[in-house]
Short mmCIF file of N, CA, C and O in Angstrom, two decimals:
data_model
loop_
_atom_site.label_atom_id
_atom_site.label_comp_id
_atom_site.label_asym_id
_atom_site.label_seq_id
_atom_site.Cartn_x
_atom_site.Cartn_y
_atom_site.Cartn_z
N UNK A 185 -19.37 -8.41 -0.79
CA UNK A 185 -19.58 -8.78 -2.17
C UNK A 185 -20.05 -7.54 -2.93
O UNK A 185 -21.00 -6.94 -2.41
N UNK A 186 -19.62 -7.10 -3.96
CA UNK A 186 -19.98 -6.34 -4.53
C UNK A 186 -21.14 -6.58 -6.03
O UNK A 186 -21.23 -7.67 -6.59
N UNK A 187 -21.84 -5.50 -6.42
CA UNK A 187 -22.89 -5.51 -7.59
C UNK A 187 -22.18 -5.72 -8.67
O UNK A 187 -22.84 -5.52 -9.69
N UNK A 188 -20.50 -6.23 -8.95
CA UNK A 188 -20.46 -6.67 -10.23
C UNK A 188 -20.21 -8.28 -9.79
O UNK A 188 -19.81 -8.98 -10.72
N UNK A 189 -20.34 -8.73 -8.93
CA UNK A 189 -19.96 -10.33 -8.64
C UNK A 189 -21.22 -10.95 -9.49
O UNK A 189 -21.10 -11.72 -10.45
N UNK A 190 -22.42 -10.49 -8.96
CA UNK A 190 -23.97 -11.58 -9.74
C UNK A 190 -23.94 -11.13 -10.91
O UNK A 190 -24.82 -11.77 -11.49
N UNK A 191 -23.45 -10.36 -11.70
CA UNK A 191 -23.31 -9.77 -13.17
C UNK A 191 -22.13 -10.98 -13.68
O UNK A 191 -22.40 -11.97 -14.35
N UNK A 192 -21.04 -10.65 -13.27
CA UNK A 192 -19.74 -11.57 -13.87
C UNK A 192 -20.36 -13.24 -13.55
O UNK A 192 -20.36 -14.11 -14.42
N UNK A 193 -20.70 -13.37 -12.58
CA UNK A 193 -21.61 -15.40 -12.70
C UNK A 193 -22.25 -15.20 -13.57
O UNK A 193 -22.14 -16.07 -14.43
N UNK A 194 -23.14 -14.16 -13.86
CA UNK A 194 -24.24 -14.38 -15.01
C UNK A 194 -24.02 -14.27 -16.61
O UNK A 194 -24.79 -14.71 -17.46
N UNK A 195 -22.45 -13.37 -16.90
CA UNK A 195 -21.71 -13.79 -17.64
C UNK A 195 -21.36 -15.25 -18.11
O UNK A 195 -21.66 -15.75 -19.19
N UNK A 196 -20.56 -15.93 -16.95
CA UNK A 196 -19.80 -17.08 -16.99
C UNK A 196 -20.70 -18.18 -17.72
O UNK A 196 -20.33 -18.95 -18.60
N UNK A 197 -22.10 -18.07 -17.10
CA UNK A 197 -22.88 -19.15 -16.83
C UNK A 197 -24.13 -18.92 -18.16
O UNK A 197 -24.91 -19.82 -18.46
N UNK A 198 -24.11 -17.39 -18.92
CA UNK A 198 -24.97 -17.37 -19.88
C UNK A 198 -24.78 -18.20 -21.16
O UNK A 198 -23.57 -18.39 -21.27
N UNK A 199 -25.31 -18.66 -21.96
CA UNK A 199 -25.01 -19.58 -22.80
C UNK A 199 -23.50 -18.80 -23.95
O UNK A 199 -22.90 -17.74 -23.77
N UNK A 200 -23.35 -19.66 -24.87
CA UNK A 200 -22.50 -19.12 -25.59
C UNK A 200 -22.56 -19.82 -27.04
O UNK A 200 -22.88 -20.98 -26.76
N UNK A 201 -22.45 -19.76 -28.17
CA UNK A 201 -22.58 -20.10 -29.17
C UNK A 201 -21.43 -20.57 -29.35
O UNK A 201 -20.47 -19.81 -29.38
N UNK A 202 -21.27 -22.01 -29.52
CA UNK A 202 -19.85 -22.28 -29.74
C UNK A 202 -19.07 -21.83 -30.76
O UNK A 202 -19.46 -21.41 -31.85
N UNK A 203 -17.59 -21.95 -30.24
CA UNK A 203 -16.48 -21.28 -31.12
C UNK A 203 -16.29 -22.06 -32.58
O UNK A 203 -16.16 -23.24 -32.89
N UNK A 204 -16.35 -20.64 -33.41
CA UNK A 204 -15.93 -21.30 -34.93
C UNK A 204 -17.26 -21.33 -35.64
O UNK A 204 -17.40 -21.40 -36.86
N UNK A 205 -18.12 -21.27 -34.82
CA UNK A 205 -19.30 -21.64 -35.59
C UNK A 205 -20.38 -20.22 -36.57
O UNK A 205 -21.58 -20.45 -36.43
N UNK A 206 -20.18 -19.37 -37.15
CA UNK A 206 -20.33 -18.26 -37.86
C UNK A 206 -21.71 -18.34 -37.71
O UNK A 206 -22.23 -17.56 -36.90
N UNK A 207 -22.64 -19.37 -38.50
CA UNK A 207 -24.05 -19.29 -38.57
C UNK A 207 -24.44 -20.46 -38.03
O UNK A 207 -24.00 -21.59 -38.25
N UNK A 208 -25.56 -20.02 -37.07
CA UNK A 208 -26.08 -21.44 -36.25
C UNK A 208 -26.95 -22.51 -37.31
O UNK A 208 -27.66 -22.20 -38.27
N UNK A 209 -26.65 -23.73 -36.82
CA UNK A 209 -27.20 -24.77 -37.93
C UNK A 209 -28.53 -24.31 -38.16
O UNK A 209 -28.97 -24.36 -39.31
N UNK A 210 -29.49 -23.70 -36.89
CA UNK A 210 -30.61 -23.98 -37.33
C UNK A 210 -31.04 -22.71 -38.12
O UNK A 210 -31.96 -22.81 -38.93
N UNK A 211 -30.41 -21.53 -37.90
CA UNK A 211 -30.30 -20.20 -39.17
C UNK A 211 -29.87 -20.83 -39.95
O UNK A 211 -30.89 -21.11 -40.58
N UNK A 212 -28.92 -21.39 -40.54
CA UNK A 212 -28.80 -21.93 -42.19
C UNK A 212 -29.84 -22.54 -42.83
O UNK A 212 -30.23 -22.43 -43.99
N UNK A 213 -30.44 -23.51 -41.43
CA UNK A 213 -31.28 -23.98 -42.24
C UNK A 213 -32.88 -23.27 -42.33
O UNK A 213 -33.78 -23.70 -43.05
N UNK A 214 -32.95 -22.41 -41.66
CA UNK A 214 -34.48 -21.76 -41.77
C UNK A 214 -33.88 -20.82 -42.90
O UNK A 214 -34.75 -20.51 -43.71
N UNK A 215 -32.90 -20.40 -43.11
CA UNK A 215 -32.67 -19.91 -44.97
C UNK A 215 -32.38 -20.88 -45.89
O UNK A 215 -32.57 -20.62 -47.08
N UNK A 216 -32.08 -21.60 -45.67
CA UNK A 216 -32.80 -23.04 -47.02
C UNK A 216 -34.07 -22.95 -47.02
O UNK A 216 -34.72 -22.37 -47.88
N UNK A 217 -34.44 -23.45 -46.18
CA UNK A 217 -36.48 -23.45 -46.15
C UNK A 217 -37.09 -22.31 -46.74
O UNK A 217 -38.12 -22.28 -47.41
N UNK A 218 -36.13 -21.15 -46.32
CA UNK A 218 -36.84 -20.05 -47.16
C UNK A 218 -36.44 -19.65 -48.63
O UNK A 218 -36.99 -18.80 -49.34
N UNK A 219 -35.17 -20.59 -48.97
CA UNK A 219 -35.22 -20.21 -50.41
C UNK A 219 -33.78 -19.49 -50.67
O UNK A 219 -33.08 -19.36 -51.67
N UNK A 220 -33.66 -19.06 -49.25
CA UNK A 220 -32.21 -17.62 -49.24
C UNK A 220 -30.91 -18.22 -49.64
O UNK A 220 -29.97 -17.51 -49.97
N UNK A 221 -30.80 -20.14 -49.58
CA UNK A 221 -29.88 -20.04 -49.79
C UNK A 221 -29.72 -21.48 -50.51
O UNK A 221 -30.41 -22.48 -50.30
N UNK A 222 -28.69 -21.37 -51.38
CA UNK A 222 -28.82 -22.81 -52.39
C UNK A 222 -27.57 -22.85 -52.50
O UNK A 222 -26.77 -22.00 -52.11
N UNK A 223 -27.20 -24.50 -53.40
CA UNK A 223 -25.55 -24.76 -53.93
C UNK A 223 -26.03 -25.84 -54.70
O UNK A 223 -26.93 -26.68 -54.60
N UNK A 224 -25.27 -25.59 -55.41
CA UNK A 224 -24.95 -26.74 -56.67
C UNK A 224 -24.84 -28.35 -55.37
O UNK A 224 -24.78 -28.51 -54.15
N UNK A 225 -24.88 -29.16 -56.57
CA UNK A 225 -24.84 -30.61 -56.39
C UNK A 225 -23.20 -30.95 -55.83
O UNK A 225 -22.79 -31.48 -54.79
N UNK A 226 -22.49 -30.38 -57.05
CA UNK A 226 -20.76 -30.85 -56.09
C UNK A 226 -20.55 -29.97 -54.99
O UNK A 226 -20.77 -30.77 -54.09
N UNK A 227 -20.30 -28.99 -54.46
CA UNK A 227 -20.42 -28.14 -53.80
C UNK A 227 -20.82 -28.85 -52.98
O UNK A 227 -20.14 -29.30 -52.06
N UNK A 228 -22.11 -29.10 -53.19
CA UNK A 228 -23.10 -29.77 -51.75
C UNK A 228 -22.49 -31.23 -51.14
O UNK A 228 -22.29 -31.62 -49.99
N UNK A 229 -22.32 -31.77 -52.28
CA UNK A 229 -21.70 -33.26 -51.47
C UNK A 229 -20.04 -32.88 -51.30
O UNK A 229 -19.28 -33.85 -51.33
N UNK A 230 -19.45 -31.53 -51.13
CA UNK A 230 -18.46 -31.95 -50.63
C UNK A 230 -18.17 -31.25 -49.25
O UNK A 230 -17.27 -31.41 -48.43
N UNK A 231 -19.64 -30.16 -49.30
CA UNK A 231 -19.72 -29.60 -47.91
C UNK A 231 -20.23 -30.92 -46.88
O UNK A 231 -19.88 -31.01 -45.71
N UNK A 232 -21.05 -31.79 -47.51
CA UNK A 232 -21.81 -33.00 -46.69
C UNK A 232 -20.53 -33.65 -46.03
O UNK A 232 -20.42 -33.75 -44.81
N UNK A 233 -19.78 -34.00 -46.74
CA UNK A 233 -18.77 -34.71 -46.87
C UNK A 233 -18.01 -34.79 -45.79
O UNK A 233 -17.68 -35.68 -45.01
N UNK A 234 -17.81 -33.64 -45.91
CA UNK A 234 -16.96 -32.82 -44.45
C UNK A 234 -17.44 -32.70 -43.34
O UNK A 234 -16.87 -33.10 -42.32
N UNK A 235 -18.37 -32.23 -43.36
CA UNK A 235 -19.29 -32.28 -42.54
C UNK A 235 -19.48 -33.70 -41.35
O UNK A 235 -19.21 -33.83 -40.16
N UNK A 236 -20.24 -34.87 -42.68
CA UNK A 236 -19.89 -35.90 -42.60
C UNK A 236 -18.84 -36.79 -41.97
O UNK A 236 -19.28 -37.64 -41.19
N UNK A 237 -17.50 -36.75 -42.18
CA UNK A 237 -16.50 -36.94 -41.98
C UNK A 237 -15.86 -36.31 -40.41
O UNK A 237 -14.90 -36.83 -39.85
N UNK A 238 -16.39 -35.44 -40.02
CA UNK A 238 -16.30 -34.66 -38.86
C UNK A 238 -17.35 -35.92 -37.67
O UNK A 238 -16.96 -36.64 -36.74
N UNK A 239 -18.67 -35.73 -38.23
CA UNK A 239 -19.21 -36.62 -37.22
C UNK A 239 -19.10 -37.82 -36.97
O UNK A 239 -19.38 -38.51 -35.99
N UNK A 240 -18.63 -38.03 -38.06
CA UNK A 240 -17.67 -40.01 -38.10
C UNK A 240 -16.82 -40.30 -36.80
O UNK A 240 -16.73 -41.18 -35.95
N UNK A 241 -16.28 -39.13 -37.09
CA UNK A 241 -14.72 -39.09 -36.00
C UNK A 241 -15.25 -38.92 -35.20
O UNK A 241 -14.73 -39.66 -34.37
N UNK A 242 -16.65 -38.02 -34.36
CA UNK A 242 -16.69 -37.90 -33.35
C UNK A 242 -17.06 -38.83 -32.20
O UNK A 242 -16.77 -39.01 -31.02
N UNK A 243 -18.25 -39.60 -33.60
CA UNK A 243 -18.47 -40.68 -33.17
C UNK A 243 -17.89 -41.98 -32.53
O UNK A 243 -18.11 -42.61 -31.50
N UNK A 244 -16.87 -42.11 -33.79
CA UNK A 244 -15.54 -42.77 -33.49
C UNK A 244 -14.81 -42.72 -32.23
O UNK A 244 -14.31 -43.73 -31.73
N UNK A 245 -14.72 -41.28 -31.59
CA UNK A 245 -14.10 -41.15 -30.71
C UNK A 245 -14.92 -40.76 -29.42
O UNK A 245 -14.41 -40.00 -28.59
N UNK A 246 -16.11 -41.23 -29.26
CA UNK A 246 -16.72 -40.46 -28.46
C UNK A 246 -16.88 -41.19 -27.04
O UNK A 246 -17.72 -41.02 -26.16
N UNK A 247 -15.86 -41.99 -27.13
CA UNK A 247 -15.26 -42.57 -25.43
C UNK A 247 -14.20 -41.86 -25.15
O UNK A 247 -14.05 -41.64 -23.95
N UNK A 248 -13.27 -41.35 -25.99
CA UNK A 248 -12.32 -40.74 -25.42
C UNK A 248 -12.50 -38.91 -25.08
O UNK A 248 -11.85 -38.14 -24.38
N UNK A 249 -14.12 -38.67 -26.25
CA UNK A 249 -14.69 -37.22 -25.55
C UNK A 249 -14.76 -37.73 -24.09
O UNK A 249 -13.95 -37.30 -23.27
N UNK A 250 -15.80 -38.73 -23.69
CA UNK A 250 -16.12 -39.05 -22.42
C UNK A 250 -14.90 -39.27 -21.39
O UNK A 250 -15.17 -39.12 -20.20
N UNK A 251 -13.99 -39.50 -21.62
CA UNK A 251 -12.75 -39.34 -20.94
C UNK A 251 -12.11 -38.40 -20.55
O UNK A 251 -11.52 -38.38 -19.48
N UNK A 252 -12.16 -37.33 -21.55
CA UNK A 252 -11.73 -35.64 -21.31
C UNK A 252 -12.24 -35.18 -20.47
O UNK A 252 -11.77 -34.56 -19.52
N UNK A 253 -13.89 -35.56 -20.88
CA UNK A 253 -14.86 -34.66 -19.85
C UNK A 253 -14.81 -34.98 -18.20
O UNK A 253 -14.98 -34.24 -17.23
N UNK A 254 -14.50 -36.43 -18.30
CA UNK A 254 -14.30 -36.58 -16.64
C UNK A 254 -13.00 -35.95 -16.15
O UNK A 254 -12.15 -35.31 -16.77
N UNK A 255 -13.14 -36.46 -14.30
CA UNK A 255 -12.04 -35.78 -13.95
C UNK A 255 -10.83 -36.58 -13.97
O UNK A 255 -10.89 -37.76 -13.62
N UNK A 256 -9.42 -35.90 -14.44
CA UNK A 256 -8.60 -37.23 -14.41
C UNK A 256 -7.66 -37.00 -13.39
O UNK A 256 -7.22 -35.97 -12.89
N UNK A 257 -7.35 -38.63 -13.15
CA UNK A 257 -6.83 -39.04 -12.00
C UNK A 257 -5.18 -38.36 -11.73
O UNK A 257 -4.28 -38.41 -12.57
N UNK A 258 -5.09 -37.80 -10.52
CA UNK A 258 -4.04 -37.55 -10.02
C UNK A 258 -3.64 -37.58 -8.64
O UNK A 258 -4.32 -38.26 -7.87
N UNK A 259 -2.91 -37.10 -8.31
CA UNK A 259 -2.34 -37.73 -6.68
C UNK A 259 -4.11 -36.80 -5.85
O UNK A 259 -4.76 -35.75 -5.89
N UNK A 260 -4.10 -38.03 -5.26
CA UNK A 260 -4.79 -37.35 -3.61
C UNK A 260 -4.73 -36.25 -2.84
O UNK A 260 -5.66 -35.90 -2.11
N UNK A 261 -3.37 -35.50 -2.99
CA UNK A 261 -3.07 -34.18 -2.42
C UNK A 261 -4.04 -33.12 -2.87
O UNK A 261 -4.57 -33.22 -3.97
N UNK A 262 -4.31 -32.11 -2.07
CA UNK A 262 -5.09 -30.60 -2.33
C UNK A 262 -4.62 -30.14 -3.70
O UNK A 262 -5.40 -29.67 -4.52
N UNK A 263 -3.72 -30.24 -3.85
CA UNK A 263 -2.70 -29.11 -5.41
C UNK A 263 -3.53 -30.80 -6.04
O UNK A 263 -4.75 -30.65 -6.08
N UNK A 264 -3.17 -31.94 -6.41
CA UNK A 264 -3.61 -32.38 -7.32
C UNK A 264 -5.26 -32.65 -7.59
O UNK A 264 -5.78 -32.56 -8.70
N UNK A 265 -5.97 -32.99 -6.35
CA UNK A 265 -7.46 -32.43 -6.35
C UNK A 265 -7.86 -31.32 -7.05
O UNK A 265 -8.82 -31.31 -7.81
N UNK A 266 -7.32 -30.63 -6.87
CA UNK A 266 -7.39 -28.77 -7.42
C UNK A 266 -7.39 -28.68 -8.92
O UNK A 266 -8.10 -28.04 -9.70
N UNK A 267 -6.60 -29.34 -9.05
CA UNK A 267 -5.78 -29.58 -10.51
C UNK A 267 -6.80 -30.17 -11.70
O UNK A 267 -7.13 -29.69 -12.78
N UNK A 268 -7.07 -31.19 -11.18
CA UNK A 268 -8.08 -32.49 -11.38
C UNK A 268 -9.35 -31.98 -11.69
O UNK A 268 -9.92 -31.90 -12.77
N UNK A 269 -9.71 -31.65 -10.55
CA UNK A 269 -11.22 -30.70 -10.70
C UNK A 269 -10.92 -29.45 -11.75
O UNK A 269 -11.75 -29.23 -12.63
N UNK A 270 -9.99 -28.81 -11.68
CA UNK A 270 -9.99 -27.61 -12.67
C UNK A 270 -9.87 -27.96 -14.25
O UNK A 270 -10.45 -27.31 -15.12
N UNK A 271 -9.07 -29.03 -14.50
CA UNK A 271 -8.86 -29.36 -15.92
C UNK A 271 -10.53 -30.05 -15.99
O UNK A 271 -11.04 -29.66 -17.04
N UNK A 272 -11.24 -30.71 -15.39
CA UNK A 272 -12.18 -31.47 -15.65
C UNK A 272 -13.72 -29.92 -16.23
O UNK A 272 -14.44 -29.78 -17.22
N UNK A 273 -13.52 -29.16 -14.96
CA UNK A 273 -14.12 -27.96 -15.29
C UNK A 273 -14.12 -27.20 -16.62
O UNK A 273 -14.96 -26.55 -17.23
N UNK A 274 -12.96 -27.50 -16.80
CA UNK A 274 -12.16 -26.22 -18.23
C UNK A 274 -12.65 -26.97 -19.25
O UNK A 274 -13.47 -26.42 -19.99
N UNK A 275 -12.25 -28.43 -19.54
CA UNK A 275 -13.17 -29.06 -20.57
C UNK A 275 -14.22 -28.64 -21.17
O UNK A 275 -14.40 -28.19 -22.31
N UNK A 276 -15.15 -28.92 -19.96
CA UNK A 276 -16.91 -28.89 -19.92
C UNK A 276 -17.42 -27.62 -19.43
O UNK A 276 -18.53 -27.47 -18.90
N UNK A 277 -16.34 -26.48 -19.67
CA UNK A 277 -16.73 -25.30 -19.79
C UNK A 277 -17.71 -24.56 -20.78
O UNK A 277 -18.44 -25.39 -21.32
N UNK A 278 -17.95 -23.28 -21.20
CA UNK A 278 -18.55 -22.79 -22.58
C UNK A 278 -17.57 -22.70 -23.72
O UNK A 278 -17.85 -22.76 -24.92
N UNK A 279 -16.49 -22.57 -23.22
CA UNK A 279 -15.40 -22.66 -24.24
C UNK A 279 -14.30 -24.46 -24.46
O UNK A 279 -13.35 -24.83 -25.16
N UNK A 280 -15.07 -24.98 -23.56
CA UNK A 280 -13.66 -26.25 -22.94
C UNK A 280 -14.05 -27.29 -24.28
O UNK A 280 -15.00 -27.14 -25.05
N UNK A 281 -13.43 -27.93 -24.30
CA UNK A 281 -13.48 -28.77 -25.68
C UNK A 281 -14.28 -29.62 -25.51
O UNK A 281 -14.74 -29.77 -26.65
N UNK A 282 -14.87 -30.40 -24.77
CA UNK A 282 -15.83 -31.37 -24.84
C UNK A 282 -16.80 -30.48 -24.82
O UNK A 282 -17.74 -30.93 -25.49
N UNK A 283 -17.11 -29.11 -24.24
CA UNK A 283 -18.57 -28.69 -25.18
C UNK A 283 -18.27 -28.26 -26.40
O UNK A 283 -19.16 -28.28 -27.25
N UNK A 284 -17.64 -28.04 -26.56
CA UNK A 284 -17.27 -27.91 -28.56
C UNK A 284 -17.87 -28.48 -29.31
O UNK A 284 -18.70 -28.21 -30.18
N UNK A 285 -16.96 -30.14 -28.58
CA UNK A 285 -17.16 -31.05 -29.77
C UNK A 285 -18.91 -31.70 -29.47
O UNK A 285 -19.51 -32.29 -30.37
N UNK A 286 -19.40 -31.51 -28.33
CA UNK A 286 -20.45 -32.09 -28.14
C UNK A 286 -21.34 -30.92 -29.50
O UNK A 286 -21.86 -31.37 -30.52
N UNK A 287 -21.29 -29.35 -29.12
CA UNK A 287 -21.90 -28.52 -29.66
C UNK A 287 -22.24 -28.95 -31.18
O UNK A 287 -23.32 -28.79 -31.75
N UNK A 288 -20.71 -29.70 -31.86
CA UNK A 288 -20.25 -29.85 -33.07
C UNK A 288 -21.35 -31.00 -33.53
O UNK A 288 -22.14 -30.95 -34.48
N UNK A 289 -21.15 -32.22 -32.41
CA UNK A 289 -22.30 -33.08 -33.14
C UNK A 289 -23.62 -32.98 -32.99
O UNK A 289 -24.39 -33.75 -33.57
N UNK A 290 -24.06 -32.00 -32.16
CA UNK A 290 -25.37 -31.92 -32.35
C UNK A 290 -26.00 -30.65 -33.48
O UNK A 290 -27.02 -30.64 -34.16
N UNK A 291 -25.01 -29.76 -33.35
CA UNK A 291 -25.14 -28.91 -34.61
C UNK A 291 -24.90 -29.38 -36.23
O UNK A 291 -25.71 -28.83 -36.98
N UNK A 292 -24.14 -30.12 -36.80
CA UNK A 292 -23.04 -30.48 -37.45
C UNK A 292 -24.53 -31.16 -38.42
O UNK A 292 -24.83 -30.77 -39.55
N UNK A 293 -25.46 -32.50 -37.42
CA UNK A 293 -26.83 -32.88 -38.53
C UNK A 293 -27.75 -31.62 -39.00
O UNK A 293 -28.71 -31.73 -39.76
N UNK A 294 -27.55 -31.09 -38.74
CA UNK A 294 -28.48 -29.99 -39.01
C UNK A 294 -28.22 -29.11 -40.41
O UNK A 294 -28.93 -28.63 -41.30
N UNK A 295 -26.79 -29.16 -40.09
CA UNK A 295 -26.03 -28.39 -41.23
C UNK A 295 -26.27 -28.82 -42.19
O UNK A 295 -26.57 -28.13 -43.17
N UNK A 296 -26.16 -30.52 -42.19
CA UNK A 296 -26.35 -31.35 -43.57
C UNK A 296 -28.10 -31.32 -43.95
O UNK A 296 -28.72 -31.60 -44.98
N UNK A 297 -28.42 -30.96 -42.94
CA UNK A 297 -29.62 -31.03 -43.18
C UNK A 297 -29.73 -29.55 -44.39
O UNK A 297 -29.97 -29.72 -45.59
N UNK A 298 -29.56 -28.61 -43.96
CA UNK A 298 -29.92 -26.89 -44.53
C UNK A 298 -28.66 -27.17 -45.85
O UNK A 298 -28.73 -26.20 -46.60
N UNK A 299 -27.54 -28.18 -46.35
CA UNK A 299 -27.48 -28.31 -47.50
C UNK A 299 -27.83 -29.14 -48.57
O UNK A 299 -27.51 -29.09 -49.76
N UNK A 300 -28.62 -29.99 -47.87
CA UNK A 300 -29.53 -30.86 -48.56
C UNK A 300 -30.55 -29.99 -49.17
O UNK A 300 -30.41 -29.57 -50.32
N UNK A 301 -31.62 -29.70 -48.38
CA UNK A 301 -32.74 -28.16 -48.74
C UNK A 301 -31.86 -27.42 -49.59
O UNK A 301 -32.44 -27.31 -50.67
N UNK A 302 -30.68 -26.83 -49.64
CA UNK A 302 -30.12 -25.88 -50.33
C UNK A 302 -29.57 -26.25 -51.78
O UNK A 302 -29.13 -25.49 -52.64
N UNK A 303 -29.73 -27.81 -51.78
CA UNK A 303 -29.17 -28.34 -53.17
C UNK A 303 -30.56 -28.46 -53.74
O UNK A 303 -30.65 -27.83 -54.79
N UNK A 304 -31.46 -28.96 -53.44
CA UNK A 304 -32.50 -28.65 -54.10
C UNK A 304 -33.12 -27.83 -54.11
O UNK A 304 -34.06 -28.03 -54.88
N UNK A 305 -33.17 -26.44 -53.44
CA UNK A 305 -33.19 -25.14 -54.07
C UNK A 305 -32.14 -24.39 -55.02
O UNK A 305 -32.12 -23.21 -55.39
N UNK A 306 -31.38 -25.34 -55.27
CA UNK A 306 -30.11 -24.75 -56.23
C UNK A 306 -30.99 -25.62 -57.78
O UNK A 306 -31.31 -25.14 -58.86
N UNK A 307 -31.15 -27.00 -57.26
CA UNK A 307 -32.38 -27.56 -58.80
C UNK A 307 -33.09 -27.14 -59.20
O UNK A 307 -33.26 -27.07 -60.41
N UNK A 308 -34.00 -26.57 -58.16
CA UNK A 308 -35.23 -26.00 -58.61
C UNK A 308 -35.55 -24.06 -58.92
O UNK A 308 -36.53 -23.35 -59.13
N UNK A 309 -33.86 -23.86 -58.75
CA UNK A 309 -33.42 -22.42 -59.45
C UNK A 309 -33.19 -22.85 -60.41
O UNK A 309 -33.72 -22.04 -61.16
N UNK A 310 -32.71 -23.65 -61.08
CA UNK A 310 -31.92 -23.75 -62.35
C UNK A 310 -32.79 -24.48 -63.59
O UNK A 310 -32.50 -24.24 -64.76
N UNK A 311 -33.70 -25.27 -63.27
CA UNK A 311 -35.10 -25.96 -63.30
C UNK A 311 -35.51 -24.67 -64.03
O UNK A 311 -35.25 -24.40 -65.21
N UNK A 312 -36.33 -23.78 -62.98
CA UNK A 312 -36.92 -22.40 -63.27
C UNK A 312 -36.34 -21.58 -64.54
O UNK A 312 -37.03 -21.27 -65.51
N UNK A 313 -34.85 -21.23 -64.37
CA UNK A 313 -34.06 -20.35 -64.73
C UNK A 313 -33.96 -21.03 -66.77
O UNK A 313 -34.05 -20.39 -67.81
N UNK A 314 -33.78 -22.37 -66.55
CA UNK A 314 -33.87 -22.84 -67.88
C UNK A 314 -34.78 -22.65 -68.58
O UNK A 314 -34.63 -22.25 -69.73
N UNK A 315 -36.32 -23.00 -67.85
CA UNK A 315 -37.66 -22.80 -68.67
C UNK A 315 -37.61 -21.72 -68.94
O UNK A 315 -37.66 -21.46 -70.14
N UNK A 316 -37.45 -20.38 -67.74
CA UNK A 316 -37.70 -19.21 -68.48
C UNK A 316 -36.81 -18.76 -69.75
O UNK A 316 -37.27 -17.91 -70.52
N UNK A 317 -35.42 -19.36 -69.99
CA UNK A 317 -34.70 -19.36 -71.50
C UNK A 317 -35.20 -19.51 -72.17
O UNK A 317 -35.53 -18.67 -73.02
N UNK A 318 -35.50 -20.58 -72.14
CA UNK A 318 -36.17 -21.19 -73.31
C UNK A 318 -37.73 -20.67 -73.67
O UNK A 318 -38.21 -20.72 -74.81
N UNK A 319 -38.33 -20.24 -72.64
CA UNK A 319 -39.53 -19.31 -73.22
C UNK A 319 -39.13 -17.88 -73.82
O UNK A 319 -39.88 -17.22 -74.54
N UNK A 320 -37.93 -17.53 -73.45
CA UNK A 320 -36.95 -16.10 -74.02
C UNK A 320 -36.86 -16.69 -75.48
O UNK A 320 -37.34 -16.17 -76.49
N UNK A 321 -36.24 -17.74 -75.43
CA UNK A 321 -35.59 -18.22 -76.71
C UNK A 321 -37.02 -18.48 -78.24
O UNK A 321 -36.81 -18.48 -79.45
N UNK A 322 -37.98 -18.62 -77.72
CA UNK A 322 -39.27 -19.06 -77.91
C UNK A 322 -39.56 -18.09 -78.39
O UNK A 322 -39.96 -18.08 -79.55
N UNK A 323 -39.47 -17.04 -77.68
CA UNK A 323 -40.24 -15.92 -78.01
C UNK A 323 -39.48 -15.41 -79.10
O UNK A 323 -40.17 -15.01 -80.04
N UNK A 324 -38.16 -15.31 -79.23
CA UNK A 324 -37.49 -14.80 -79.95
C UNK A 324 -37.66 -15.30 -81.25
O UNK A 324 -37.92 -14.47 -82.12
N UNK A 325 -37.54 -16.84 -81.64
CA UNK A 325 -37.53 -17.26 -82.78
C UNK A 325 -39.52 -16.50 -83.29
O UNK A 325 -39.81 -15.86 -84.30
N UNK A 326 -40.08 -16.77 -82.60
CA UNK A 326 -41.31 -16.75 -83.24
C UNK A 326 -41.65 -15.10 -83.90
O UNK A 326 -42.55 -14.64 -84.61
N UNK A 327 -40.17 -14.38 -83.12
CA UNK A 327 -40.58 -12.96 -83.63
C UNK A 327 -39.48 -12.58 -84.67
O UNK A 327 -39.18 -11.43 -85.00
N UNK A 328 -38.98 -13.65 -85.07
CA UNK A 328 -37.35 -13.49 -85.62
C UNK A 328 -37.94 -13.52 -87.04
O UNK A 328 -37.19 -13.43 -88.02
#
């Protein structure tokens, strides 16, 4: 055995951020909390939306995730054992689709969560942003 074999397992087996996913739910949302990041009201309910609509389905379908993830049935022979076990593996891999979609719904509330926070830091910019006009505007007439 050679010194790159326990390196390449420790590859395989280190976590992985699932695919597609740019910013982790819970970074979006510790920049809502901090303010870094806001959206308007439509914007927001149509990112929810989607969002939304994603975990519906998963929900919806989340006997037939459980179906993927097992192993499925094929002949008794070594080649179909082999087979069986390997597609069941590849699934519930770091990349295999049932951790995806699992990744998806447990990430996916979170998201809605950091644009919820982010719509009302988009109110309470614009809230702000108005008063200070209007104290601009204030000031102006009284010096006009």
């Amino acid at each position: 055995m050679t010194d790159e074999a326990p390196m390449a397992m420790e590859a395989r087996t280190a976590p992985v951020a699932p695919v597609g996913f740019s910013l982790p739910a819970r970074q979006l949302k510790t920049l809502a909390e901090r303010g870094s990041f806001a959206v308007d009201d439509s914007t927001g309910d149509k990112m929810i939306a989607a969002l939304q609509g994603v975990l519906d389905a998963l929900e919806a379908h989340a006997h037939l995730i459980e179906k993927i993830a097992g192993v499925p049935a094929m002949s008794k022979s070594p080649a179909g054992m082999f087979v069986s076990k390997h597609m069941a593996e590849t699934a519930r891999d770091q990349q295999g689709l049932v951790t995806q979609l699992q990744a998806a719904h447990r990430e996916f509330p979170t998201y809605v969560e950091a644009i919820k926070l982010a719509k009302k830091n988009y109110k309470e910019r614009e809230h702000s942003s108005r008063e200070a006009f209007e104290r601009i505007h204030r000031t102006v007439e009284e010096q006009g």
